[in-house]
Each structure stands twice: as C-alpha cells, then as structure tokens.
mmCIF file of C-alpha atoms in Angstrom:
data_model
loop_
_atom_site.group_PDB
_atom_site.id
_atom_site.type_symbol
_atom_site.label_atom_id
_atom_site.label_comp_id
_atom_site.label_asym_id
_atom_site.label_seq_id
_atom_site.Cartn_x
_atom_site.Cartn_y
_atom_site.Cartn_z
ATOM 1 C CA UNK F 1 0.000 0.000 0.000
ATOM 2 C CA UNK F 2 1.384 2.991 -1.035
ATOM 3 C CA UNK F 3 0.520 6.596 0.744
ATOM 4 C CA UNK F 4 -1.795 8.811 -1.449
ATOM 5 C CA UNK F 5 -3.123 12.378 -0.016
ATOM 6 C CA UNK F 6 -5.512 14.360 -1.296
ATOM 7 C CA UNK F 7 -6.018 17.999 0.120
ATOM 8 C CA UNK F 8 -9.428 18.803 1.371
ATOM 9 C CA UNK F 9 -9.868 22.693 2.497
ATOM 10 C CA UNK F 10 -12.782 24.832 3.679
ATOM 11 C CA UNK F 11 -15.057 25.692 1.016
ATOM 12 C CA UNK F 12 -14.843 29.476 -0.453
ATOM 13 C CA UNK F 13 -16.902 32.147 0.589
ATOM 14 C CA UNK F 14 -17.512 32.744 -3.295
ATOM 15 C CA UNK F 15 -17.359 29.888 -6.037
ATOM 16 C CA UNK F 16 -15.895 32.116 -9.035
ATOM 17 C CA UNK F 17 -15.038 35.153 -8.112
ATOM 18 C CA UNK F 18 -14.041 37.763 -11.327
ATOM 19 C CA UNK F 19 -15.374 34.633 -13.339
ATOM 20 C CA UNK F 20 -12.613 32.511 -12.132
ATOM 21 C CA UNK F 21 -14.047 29.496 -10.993
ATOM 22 C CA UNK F 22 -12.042 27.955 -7.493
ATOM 23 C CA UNK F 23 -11.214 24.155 -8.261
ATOM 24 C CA UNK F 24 -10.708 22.218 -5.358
ATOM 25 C CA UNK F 25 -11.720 19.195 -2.851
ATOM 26 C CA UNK F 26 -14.757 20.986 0.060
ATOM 27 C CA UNK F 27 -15.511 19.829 3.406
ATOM 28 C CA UNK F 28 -18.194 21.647 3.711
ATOM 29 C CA UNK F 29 -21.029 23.167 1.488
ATOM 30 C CA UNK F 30 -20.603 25.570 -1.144
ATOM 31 C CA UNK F 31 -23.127 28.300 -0.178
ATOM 32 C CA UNK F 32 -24.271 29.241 -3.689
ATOM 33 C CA UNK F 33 -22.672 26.997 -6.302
ATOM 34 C CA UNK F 34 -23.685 29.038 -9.687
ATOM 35 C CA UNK F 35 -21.563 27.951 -12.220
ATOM 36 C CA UNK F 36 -23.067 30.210 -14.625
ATOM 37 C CA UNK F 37 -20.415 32.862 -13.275
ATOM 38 C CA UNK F 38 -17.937 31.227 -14.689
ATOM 39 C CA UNK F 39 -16.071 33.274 -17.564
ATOM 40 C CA UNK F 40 -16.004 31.283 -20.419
ATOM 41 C CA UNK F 41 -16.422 27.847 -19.471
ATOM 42 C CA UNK F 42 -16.657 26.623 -22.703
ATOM 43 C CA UNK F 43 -13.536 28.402 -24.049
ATOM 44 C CA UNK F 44 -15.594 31.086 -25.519
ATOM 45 C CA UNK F 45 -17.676 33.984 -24.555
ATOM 46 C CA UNK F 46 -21.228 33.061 -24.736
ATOM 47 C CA UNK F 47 -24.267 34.496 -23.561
ATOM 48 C CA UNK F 48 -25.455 32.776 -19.416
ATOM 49 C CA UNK F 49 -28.501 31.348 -21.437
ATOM 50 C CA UNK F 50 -26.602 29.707 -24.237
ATOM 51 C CA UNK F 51 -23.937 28.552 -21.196
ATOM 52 C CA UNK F 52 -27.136 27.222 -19.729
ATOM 53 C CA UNK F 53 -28.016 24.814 -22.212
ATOM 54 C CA UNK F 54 -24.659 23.078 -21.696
ATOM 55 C CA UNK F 55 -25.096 22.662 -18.066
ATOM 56 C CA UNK F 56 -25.877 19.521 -17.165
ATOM 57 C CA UNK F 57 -27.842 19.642 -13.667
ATOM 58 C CA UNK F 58 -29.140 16.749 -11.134
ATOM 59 C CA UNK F 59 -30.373 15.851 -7.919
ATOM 60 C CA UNK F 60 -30.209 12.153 -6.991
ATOM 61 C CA UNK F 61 -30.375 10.685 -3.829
ATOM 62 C CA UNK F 62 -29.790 6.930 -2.827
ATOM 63 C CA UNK F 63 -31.695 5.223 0.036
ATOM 64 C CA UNK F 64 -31.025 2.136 1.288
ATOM 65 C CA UNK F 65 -32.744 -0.432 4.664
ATOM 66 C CA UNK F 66 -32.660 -4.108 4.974
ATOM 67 C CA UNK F 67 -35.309 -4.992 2.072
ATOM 68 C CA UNK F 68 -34.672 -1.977 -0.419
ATOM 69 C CA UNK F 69 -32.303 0.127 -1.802
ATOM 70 C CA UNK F 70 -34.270 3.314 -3.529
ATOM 71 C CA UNK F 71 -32.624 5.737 -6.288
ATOM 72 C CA UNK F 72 -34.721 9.158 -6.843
ATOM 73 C CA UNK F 73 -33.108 11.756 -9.343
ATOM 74 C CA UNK F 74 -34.791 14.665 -10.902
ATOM 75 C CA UNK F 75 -32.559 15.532 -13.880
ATOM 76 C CA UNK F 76 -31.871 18.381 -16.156
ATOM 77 C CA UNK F 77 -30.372 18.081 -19.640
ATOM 78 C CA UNK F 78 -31.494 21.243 -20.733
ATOM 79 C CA UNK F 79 -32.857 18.968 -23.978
ATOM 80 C CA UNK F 80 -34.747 16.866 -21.683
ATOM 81 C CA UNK F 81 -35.824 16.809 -17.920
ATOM 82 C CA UNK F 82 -36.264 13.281 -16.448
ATOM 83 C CA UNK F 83 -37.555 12.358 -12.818
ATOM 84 C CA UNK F 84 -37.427 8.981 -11.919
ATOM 85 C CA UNK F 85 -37.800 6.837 -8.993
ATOM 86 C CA UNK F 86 -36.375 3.232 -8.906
ATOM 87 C CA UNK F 87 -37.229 1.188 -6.199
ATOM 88 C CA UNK F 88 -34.762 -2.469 -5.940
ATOM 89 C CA UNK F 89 -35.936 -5.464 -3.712
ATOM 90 C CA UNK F 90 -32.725 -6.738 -1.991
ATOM 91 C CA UNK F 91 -34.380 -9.970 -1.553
ATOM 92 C CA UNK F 92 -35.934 -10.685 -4.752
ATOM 93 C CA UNK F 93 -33.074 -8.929 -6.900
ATOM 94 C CA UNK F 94 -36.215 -6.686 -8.817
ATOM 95 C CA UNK F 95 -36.333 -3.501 -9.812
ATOM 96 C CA UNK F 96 -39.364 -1.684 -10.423
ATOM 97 C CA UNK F 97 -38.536 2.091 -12.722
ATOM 98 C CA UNK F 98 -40.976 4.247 -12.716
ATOM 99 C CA UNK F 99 -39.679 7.329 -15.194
ATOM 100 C CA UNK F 100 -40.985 10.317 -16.798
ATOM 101 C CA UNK F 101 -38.590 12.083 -20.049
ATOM 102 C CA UNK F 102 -40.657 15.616 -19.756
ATOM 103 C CA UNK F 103 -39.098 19.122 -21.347
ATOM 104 C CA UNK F 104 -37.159 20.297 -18.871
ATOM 105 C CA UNK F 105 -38.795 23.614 -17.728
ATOM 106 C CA UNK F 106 -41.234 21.205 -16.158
ATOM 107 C CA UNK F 107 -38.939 20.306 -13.380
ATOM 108 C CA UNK F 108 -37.026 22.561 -10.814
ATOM 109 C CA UNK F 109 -33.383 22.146 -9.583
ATOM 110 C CA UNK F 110 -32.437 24.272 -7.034
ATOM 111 C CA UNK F 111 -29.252 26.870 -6.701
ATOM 112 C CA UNK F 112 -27.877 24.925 -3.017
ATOM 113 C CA UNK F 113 -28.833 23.187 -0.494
ATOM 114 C CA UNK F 114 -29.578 25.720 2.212
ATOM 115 C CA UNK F 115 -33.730 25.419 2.425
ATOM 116 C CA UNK F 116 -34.026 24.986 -1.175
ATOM 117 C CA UNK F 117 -36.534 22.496 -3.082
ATOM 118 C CA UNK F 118 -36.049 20.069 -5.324
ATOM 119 C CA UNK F 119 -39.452 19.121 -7.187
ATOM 120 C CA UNK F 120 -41.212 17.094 -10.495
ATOM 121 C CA UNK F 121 -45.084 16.649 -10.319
ATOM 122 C CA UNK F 122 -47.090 15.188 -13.214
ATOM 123 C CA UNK F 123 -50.590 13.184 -12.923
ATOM 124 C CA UNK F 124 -48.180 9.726 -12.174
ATOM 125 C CA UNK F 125 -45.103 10.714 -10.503
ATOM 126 C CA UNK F 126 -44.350 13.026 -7.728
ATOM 127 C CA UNK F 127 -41.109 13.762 -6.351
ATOM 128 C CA UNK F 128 -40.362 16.852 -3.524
ATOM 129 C CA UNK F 129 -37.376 17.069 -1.607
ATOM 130 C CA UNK F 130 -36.935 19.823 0.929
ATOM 131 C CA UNK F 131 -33.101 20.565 1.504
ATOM 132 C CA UNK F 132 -32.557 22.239 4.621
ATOM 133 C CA UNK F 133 -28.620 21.217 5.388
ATOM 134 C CA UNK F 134 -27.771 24.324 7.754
ATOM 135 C CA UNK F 135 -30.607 22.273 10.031
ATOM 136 C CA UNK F 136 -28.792 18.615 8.895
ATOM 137 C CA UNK F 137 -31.838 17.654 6.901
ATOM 138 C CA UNK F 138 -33.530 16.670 3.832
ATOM 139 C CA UNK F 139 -37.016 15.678 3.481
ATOM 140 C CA UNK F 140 -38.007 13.525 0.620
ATOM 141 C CA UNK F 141 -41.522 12.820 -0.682
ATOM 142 C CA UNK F 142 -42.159 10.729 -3.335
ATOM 143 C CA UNK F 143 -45.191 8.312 -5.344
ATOM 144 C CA UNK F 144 -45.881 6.877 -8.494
ATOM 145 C CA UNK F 145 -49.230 5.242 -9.863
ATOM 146 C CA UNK F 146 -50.782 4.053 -13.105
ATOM 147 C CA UNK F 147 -47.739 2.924 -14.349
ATOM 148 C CA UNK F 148 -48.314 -0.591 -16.874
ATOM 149 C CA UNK F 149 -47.331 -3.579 -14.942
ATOM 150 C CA UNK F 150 -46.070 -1.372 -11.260
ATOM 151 C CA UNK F 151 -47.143 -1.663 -8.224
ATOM 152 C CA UNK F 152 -48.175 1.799 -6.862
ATOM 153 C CA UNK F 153 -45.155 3.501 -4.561
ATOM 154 C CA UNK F 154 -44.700 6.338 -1.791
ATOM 155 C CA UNK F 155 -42.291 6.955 0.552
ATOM 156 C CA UNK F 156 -41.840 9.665 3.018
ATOM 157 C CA UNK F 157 -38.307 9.659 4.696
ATOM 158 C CA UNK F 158 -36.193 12.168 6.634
ATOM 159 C CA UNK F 159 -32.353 12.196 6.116
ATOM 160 C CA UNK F 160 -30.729 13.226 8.350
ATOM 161 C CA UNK F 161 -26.237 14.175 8.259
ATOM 162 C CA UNK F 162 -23.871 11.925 9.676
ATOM 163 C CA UNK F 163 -21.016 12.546 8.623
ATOM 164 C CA UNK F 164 -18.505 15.361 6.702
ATOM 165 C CA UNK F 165 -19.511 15.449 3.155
ATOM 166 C CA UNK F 166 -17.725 15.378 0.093
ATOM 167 C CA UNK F 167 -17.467 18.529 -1.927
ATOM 168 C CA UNK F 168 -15.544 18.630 -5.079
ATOM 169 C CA UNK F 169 -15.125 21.674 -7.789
ATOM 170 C CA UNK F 170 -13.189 19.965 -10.278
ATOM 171 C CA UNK F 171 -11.823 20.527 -13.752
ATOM 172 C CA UNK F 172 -12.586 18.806 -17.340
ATOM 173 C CA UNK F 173 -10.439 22.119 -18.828
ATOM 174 C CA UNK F 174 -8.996 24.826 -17.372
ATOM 175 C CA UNK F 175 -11.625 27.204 -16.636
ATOM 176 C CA UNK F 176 -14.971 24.016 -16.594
ATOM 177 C CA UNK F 177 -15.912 22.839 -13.743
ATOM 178 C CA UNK F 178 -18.196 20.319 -12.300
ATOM 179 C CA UNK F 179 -19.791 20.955 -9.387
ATOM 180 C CA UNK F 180 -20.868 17.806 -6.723
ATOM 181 C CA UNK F 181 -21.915 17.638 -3.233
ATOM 182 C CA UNK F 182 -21.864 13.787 -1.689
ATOM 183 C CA UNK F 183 -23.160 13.428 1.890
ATOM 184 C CA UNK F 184 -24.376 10.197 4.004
ATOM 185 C CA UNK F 185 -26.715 10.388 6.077
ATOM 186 C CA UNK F 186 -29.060 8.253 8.255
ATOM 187 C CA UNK F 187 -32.819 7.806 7.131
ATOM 188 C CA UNK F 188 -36.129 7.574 9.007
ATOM 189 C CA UNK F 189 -39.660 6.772 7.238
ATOM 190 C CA UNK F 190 -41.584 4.388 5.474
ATOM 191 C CA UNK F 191 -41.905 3.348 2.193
ATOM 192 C CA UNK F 192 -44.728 1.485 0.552
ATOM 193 C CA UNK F 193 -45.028 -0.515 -2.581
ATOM 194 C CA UNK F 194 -48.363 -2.163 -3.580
ATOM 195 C CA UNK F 195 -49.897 -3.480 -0.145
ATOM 196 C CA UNK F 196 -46.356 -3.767 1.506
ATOM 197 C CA UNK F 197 -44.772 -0.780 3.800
ATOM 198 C CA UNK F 198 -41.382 -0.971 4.515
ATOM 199 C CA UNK F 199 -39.968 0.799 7.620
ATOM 200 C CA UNK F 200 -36.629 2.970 7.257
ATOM 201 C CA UNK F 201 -35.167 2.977 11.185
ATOM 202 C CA UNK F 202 -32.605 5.511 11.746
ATOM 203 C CA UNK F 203 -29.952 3.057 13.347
ATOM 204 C CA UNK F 204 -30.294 0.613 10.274
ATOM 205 C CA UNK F 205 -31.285 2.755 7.223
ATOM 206 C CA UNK F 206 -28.758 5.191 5.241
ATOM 207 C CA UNK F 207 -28.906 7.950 2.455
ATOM 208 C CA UNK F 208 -26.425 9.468 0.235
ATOM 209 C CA UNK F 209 -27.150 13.006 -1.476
ATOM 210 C CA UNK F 210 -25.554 14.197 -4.663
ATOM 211 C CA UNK F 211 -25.774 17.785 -5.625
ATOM 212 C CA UNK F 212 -24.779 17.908 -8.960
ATOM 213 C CA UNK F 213 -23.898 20.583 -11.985
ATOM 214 C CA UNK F 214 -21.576 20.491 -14.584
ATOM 215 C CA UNK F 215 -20.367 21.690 -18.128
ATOM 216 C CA UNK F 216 -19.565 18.350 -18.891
ATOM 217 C CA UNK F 217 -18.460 17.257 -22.965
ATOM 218 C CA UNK F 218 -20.887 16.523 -25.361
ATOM 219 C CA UNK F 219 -20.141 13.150 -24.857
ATOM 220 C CA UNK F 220 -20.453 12.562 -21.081
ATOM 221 C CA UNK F 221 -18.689 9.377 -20.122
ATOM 222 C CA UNK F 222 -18.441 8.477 -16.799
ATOM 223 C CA UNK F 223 -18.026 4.958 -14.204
ATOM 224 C CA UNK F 224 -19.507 5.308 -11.056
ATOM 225 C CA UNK F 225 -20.956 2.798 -7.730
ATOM 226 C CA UNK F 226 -22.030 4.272 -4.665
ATOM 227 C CA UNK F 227 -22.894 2.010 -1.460
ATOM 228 C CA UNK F 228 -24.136 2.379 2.374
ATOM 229 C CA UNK F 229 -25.248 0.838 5.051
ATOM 230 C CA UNK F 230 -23.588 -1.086 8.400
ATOM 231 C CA UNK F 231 -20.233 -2.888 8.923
ATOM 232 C CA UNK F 232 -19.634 -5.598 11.080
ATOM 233 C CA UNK F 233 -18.779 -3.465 14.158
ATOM 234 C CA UNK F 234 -22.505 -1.636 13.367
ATOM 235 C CA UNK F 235 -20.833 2.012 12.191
ATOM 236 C CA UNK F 236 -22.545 3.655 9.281
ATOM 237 C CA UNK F 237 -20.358 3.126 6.528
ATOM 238 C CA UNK F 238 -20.212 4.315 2.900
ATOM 239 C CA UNK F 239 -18.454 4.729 -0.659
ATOM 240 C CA UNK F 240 -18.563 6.945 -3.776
ATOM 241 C CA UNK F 241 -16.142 5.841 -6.146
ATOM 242 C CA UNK F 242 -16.050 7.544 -9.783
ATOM 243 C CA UNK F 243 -13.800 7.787 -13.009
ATOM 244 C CA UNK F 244 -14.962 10.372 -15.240
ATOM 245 C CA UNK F 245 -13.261 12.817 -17.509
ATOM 246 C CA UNK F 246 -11.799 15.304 -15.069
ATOM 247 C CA UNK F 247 -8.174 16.114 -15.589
ATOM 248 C CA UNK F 248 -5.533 15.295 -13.310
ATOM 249 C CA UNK F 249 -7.212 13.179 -11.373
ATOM 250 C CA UNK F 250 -4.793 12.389 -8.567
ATOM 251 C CA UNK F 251 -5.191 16.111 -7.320
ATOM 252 C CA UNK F 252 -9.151 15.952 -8.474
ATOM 253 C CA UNK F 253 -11.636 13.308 -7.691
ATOM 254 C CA UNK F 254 -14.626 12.407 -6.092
ATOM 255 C CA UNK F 255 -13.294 9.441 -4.567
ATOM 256 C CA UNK F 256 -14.012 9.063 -0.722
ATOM 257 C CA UNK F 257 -14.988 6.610 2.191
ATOM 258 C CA UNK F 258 -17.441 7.294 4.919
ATOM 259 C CA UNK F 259 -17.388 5.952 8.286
ATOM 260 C CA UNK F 260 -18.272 6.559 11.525
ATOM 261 C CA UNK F 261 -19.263 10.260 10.999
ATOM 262 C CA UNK F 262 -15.340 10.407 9.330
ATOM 263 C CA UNK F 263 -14.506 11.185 5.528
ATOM 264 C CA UNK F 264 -11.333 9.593 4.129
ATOM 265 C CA UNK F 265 -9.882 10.539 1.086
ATOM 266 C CA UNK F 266 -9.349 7.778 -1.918
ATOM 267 C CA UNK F 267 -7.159 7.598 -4.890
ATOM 268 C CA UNK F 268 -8.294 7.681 -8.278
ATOM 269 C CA UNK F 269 -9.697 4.246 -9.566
ATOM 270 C CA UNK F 270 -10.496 2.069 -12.467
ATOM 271 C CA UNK F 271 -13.408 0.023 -13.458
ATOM 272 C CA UNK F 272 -12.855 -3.257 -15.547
ATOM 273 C CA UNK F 273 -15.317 -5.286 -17.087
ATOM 274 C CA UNK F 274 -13.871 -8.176 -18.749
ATOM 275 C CA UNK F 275 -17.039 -10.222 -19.207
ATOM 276 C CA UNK F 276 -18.916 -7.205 -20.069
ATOM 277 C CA UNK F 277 -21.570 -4.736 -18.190
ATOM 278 C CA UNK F 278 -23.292 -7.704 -16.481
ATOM 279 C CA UNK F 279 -20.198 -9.912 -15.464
ATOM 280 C CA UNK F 280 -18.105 -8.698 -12.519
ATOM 281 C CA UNK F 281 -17.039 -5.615 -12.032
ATOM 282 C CA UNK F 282 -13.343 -4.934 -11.287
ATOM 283 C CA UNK F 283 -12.754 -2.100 -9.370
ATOM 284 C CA UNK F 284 -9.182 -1.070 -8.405
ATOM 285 C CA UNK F 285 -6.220 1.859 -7.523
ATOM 286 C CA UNK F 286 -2.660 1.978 -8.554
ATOM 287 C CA UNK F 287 -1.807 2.864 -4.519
ATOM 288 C CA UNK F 288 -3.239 -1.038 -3.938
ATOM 289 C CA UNK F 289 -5.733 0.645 -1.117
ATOM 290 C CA UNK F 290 -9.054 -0.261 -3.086
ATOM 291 C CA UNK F 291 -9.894 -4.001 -3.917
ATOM 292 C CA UNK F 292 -13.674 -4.072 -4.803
ATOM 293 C CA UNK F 293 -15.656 -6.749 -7.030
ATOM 294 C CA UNK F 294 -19.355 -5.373 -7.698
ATOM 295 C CA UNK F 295 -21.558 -8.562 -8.920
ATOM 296 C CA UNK F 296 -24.644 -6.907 -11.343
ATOM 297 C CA UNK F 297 -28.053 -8.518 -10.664
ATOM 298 C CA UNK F 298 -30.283 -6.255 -12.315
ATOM 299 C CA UNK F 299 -30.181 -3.886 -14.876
ATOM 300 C CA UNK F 300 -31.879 -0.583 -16.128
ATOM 301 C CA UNK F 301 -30.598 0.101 -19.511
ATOM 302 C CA UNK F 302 -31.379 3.132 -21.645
ATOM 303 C CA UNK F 303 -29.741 2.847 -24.886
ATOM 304 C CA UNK F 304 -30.639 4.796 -28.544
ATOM 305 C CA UNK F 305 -29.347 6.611 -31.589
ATOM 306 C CA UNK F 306 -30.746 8.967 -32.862
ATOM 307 C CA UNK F 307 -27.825 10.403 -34.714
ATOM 308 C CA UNK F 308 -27.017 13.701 -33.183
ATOM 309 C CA UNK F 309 -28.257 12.173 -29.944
ATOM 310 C CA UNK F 310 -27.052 8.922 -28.500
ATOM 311 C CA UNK F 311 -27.376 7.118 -24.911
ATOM 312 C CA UNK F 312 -25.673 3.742 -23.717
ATOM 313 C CA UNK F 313 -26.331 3.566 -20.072
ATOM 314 C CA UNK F 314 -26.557 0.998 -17.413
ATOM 315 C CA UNK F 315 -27.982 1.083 -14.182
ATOM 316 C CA UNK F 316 -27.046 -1.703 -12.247
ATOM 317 C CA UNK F 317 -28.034 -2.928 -8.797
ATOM 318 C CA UNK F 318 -26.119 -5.652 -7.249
ATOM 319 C CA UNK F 319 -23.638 -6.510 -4.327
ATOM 320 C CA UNK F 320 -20.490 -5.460 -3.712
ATOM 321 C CA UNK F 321 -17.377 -7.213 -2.421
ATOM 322 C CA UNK F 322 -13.706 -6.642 -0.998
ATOM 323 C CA UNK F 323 -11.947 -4.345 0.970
ATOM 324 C CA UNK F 324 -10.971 -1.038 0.799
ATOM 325 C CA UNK F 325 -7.594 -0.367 3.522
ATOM 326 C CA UNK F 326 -6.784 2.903 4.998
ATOM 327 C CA UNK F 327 -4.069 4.641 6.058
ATOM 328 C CA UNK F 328 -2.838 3.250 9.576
ATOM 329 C CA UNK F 329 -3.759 0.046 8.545
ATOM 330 C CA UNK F 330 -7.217 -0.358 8.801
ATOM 331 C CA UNK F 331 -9.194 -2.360 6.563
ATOM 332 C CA UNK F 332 -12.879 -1.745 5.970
ATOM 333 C CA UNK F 333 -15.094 -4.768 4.385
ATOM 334 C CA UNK F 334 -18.112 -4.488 1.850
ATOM 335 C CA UNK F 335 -19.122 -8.044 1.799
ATOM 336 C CA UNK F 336 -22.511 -8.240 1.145
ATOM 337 C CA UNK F 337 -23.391 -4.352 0.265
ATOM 338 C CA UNK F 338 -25.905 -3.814 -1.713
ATOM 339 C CA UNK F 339 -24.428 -1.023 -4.086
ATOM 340 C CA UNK F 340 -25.942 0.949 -7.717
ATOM 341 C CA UNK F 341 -23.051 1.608 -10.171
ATOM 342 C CA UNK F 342 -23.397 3.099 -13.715
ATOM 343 C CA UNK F 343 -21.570 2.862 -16.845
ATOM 344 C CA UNK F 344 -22.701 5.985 -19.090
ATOM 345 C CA UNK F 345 -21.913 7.038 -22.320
ATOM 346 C CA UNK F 346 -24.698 10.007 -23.742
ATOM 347 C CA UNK F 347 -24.473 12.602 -26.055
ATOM 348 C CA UNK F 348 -27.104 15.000 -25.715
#
C-alpha cells in the first residue's frame, strides 16, 4: 500500500469570483454553487442562457434499509428533464422504474442546499425534496401510480447528516468545472409498494445526497458505484467511487470513504469489465488501497441513436465485495453491500 493524499480545504466564501471558478476538494457546502459565473467555461464567450443549455444539472439521492435500496433523481439536460424513482428489492433482486422524459422547464433544480426544493409533479409521478442542510436535513416525498405492470409507490423519509460530506469543484479544462456535493446520512420513514410498507429505522437505514452541476463534454462518459449501510462493528459506513473525464485526477476526484461520521480521502480508480456490463465488475487503484468486485443482478438500460443524440447507459443494482484499507492500517469490508453503479456514455 502505497501513501496517497488528497487535500481537502474549507469551502470558499464565493465559487468564481471575477469569473474565475475555485477548483478544489470541500468539506463543507458551497453556499451558492452558480456555475453560470464562470467566464467562459466553454472556451468562448457566450451568452449565461446559451452557457445554460450546456449545463448539465441533477439531484439524486440513494436510500437504502434491509429490504430496499431506492434511487430518486430529478434531472436536467437542458434537452430533456427526467424524474425517476427506482425502487430495488434486496431480496428478490427486482427492480421496479418508474420514469418520466418531460421538457425540462417542467422540473425545478435548485441553486444549493440551504432550504431549497427540489421538485417534479405530473398526474403519475411526484417527487419533492426539501433541503434544509444548515438544520442537517432533507425531506423527501415521493409516489408513483398508473404505471403498466407497477405496483403503486410512496415513501416519506427524513435524512438526516452523519457525517462530513464530500465537496468537489473539479476541472474537465482549465476554466470548466463540475460541481458535486456527496453526503451520508441516516434515514427515518416508510416506504410502501403495492400493499407492503417498509420501515426505514434511523440506526439501520442510510442515504447518500448528490448535488450535482456540470459543463460536462458533449459526450459525457463516466463509471460510477455508490454504497451504504452497516459494517460488522454496526458504524454507518459508505463509498462513492467515480472515473470520469476530469483532468488530473490524482489532485481531483470524487473518490471518498465514509465511516463513523469520518470522511477519508481515496485515490483515483479504475473500473474493468472483462465479461462485459453484467459480469463482474473490477474495481481497483494503482496505490493497492481499493480491492472491490461489484456482482450486477439487475439492470436498467437506456440505450438509442438517434444520430445527433445517442445514450448507452446501465444502471445496475447488485452486491459489492472486498476491501478497501486505509491509512494506519485499517481495513474496511463491503461483503454483502448492496451497491448501484453506472456505466454511461450520452451525447445530448
């Protein structure tokens, strides 16, 4: 195991001041994260509007108790909004999507996380999320109905923060940033699909929050899992590991480990799938700290051409497996996690 370090710093008072925009690893909040200050981020002047339509912009939050493991995103393209809500049985290795593709002004993304909302209603699908993270919190409301083949869904669950969160500002060029905000948190509710309620209790139920915005390529490409939930010593524990197109990524990467209330920095990784998207998925660091196999059950594909617009994504629920080791020698285990990880390639 070699040693890796990774500076994380207070966040700035302002994100990009004189259109400069302040790349960097946060441990705490960025109060107003408007990338649409940023002087040229596409290596030209262009008007904030026509900046705008390049900004790619999401909430998605991951929710996970003994039976289930729920994903809810509301997600702007600025071509298309989508909301979705996919609910995965643990047990029964099933997902159930329930999705809407709506123009995009028919969805709202907020500017932060301090008492902000996060909303998509239709006559379907509902999603409302309160932030409120100077108070710890995040509400989440959510239901679908009278989707073909579904059971109807709901869920009503508090998150509340448990630990430092990840905040990155990162570059894909010198002056274009992408914007994240990763938290874990514990969750408390109920969820209910068909006749069946599940309870989320705080001491056994986890949530992780992304805040997310950035002028990413026309081609996005990006690997990604994310998993939470309780060791073997009981401690809340989670992971966000992610290889995208951000330069230099041994200074810049969204690469941590949660546990027990502490954030610890990771290297920069690599995903290998030598049997393809559904065989196993290798997941490792040159610094020989991260060892992780994630073993697809079931996925959520959304694949098309259209010429000028193209998608080959996988969402993939399954378990995860290995060990991650940290400096002074401890080694954390993920046998058994149940973990989401994406493989995304989309021009839009």
């Amino acid at each position: 195991m070699q040693d890796y370090k990774r500076t994380i710093k207070p966040p700035p008072e302002e994100l990009c001041p004189d259109g400069q925009c302040q790349m960097g690893n946060y441990n705490g909040a960025v109060a107003n994260p408007d990338l649409l200050k940023t002087s040229a981020p596409l290596g030209f002047p262009l008007p904030r509007f026509l900046n705008n339509m390049r900004l790619k912009e999401w909430q998605a939050y991951q929710l996970s108790n003994r039976e289930w493991f729920i994903c809810l995103a509301v997600y702007n393209a600025k071509l298309l909004g989508i909301a979705v809500i996919m609910a995965y049985n643990k047990k029964e290795n099933r997902v159930y999507r329930y999705e809407r593709k709506v123009p995009p002004w028919q969805l709202h993304l907020p500017l932060g996380l301090d008492k902000s909302r996060c909303y998509y209603y239709s006559n379907n699908l509902n999603i409302d999320i309160f932030n409120n993270l100077k108070e710890d919190t995040i509400e989440m409301e959510f239901s679908a109905w009278n989707f073909a083949g579904l059971p109807a869904i709901s869920g009503s669950i508090i998150a509340r923060n448990t630990a430092a969160p990840l905040v990155i500002v990162h570059p894909f060029d010198k002056n274009r940033p992408l914007y994240s905000h990763k938290a874990l948190m514990s969750g408390e509710g109920s969820l209910t699909i068909g006749d069946e309620t599940s309870d989320f209790i705080p001491e056994e139920s986890s949530v992780v929050l992304d805040d997310h915005k950035g002028f990413y390529p026309r081609t996005m490409k990006y690997d990604w899992i994310t998993t939470m939930g309780l060791d073997e010593e009981g401690k809340r524990t989670g992971i966000n590991l992610t290889r995208n197109q951000i330069q230099n990524p041994d200074k810049y990467n969204e690469n941590g480990l949660w546990k027990d209330g502490e954030l610890y920095p990771l290297p920069p990784v690599s995903f290998s799938r030598p049997d393809g998207v559904m065989g196993t998925w290798q997941i490792r660091d040159e610094y020989g700290w991260i060892n992780l196999d994630f073993h697809p059950g079931s996925d959520v594909p959304i694949q098309f051409n259209l010429g000028l617009a193209r998608s080959d994504y996988h969402g993939i629920f399954g378990e995860l497996k290995g060990t991650v080791s940290l400096p002074g020698g401890e080694i954390v285990s993920f046998e058994g996690f149940t973990a989401m990880g994406e493989q995304k390639e989309v021009t839009l």
